[in-house]
Amino acid sequence: METLLPNGTIVLLKGGNKRLMIYGRKQLVTGEEEDIQTQGEEISEQTMYDYIGVPYPEGYISQEYTYAFSHSDIIDIIFRGYEDQEEEEFQKILRQV
């Protein structure tokens, strides 16, 4: 995948029944961040995920309700977040990470 979805995008994950809103991309999760939920993956030292999201429409509740996931975990894109020239420039940076 060349381009990550923009912040504000609403998605549904495989096996999920609650929509999530993406609020961060290229997230490095360490084993110390026990409250962040992942798609059933074991976190050893550090794991890079494409996205970090929160339940929609609630938004951020606590770190316990924060989810790290990758693009391959998404089964449906409900709404695509805002994109402009600044987002396009940022996508160039994200491709290098």
Tab-separated table of C-alpha atoms in Angstrom:
chain	number	residue	atom	x	y	z
A	1	MET	CA	0.000	0.000	0.000
A	2	GLU	CA	1.449	3.314	-1.046
A	3	THR	CA	-0.823	5.777	0.735
A	4	LEU	CA	-2.142	5.528	4.266
A	5	LEU	CA	-5.659	6.659	5.047
A	6	PRO	CA	-5.926	10.204	6.429
A	7	ASN	CA	-6.687	11.026	10.049
A	8	GLY	CA	-10.422	11.207	10.678
A	9	THR	CA	-11.138	8.135	8.554
A	10	ILE	CA	-13.784	5.804	10.019
A	11	VAL	CA	-13.131	2.071	9.523
A	12	LEU	CA	-14.389	-1.336	10.575
A	13	LEU	CA	-11.808	-4.034	11.353
A	14	LYS	CA	-11.987	-7.748	10.625
A	15	GLY	CA	-13.908	-9.432	13.427
A	16	GLY	CA	-14.951	-6.033	14.800
A	17	ASN	CA	-18.417	-4.781	15.613
A	18	LYS	CA	-17.441	-1.214	16.566
A	19	ARG	CA	-16.226	1.387	14.116
A	20	LEU	CA	-12.916	3.141	14.811
A	21	MET	CA	-11.682	6.612	13.895
A	22	ILE	CA	-8.046	6.863	12.827
A	23	TYR	CA	-6.156	9.590	14.673
A	24	GLY	CA	-2.545	8.597	14.045
A	25	ARG	CA	-0.415	6.804	11.489
A	26	LYS	CA	2.850	4.839	11.574
A	27	GLN	CA	2.554	4.055	15.258
A	28	LEU	CA	5.399	2.333	17.072
A	29	VAL	CA	3.985	0.317	19.977
A	30	THR	CA	6.284	-1.110	22.631
A	31	GLY	CA	5.627	-3.957	25.026
A	32	GLU	CA	5.384	-1.394	27.840
A	33	GLU	CA	2.129	0.050	26.455
A	34	GLU	CA	-0.102	-2.662	27.873
A	35	ASP	CA	-3.365	-0.732	27.556
A	36	ILE	CA	-3.224	-0.295	23.767
A	37	GLN	CA	-5.284	-2.994	22.061
A	38	THR	CA	-3.808	-4.787	19.038
A	39	GLN	CA	-5.246	-7.245	16.557
A	40	GLY	CA	-4.240	-10.262	18.640
A	41	GLU	CA	-0.536	-9.811	17.977
A	42	GLU	CA	2.133	-10.358	20.586
A	43	ILE	CA	4.221	-7.242	21.108
A	44	SER	CA	7.853	-8.024	21.755
A	45	GLU	CA	10.230	-5.069	21.729
A	46	GLN	CA	8.592	-2.698	19.259
A	47	THR	CA	5.929	-3.233	16.617
A	48	MET	CA	5.038	-0.730	13.872
A	49	TYR	CA	1.365	-0.409	13.014
A	50	ASP	CA	-0.126	1.594	10.173
A	51	TYR	CA	-2.778	3.241	12.366
A	52	ILE	CA	-3.970	4.050	15.839
A	53	GLY	CA	-7.660	4.624	16.405
A	54	VAL	CA	-10.401	5.201	18.933
A	55	PRO	CA	-14.044	4.102	19.051
A	56	TYR	CA	-16.430	6.103	16.886
A	57	PRO	CA	-18.393	8.235	17.756
A	58	GLU	CA	-17.068	8.349	21.331
A	59	GLY	CA	-13.473	9.306	20.523
A	60	TYR	CA	-10.671	9.054	23.068
A	61	ILE	CA	-11.873	7.610	26.388
A	62	SER	CA	-8.615	6.259	27.808
A	63	GLN	CA	-5.548	4.399	26.570
A	64	GLU	CA	-7.421	1.164	27.315
A	65	TYR	CA	-9.805	2.057	24.451
A	66	THR	CA	-7.060	2.839	21.945
A	67	TYR	CA	-6.427	0.384	19.118
A	68	ALA	CA	-3.299	-0.146	17.013
A	69	PHE	CA	-3.887	-1.884	13.688
A	70	SER	CA	-2.581	-2.243	10.154
A	71	HIS	CA	-4.231	-1.567	6.815
A	72	SER	CA	-4.665	-5.306	6.206
A	73	ASP	CA	-6.931	-5.475	9.302
A	74	ILE	CA	-9.517	-3.147	7.720
A	75	ILE	CA	-12.550	-4.738	6.064
A	76	ASP	CA	-14.566	-1.569	5.395
A	77	ILE	CA	-13.799	2.135	5.010
A	78	ILE	CA	-16.964	3.892	6.216
A	79	PHE	CA	-15.746	7.479	5.742
A	80	ARG	CA	-12.488	8.889	4.398
A	81	GLY	CA	-10.902	11.711	6.406
A	82	TYR	CA	-10.083	15.190	5.117
A	83	GLU	CA	-7.308	15.522	2.547
A	84	ASP	CA	-5.635	18.675	1.233
A	85	GLN	CA	-2.229	19.791	0.004
A	86	GLU	CA	-0.727	19.556	3.501
A	87	GLU	CA	-1.940	15.953	3.786
A	88	GLU	CA	-0.413	15.128	0.388
A	89	GLU	CA	2.941	16.508	1.545
A	90	PHE	CA	2.723	14.551	4.796
A	91	GLN	CA	1.986	11.349	2.824
A	92	LYS	CA	5.389	11.768	1.141
A	93	ILE	CA	7.028	11.752	4.575
A	94	LEU	CA	4.997	8.733	5.714
A	95	ARG	CA	6.158	6.716	2.685
A	96	GLN	CA	9.744	7.094	3.906
A	97	VAL	CA	9.021	5.669	7.365
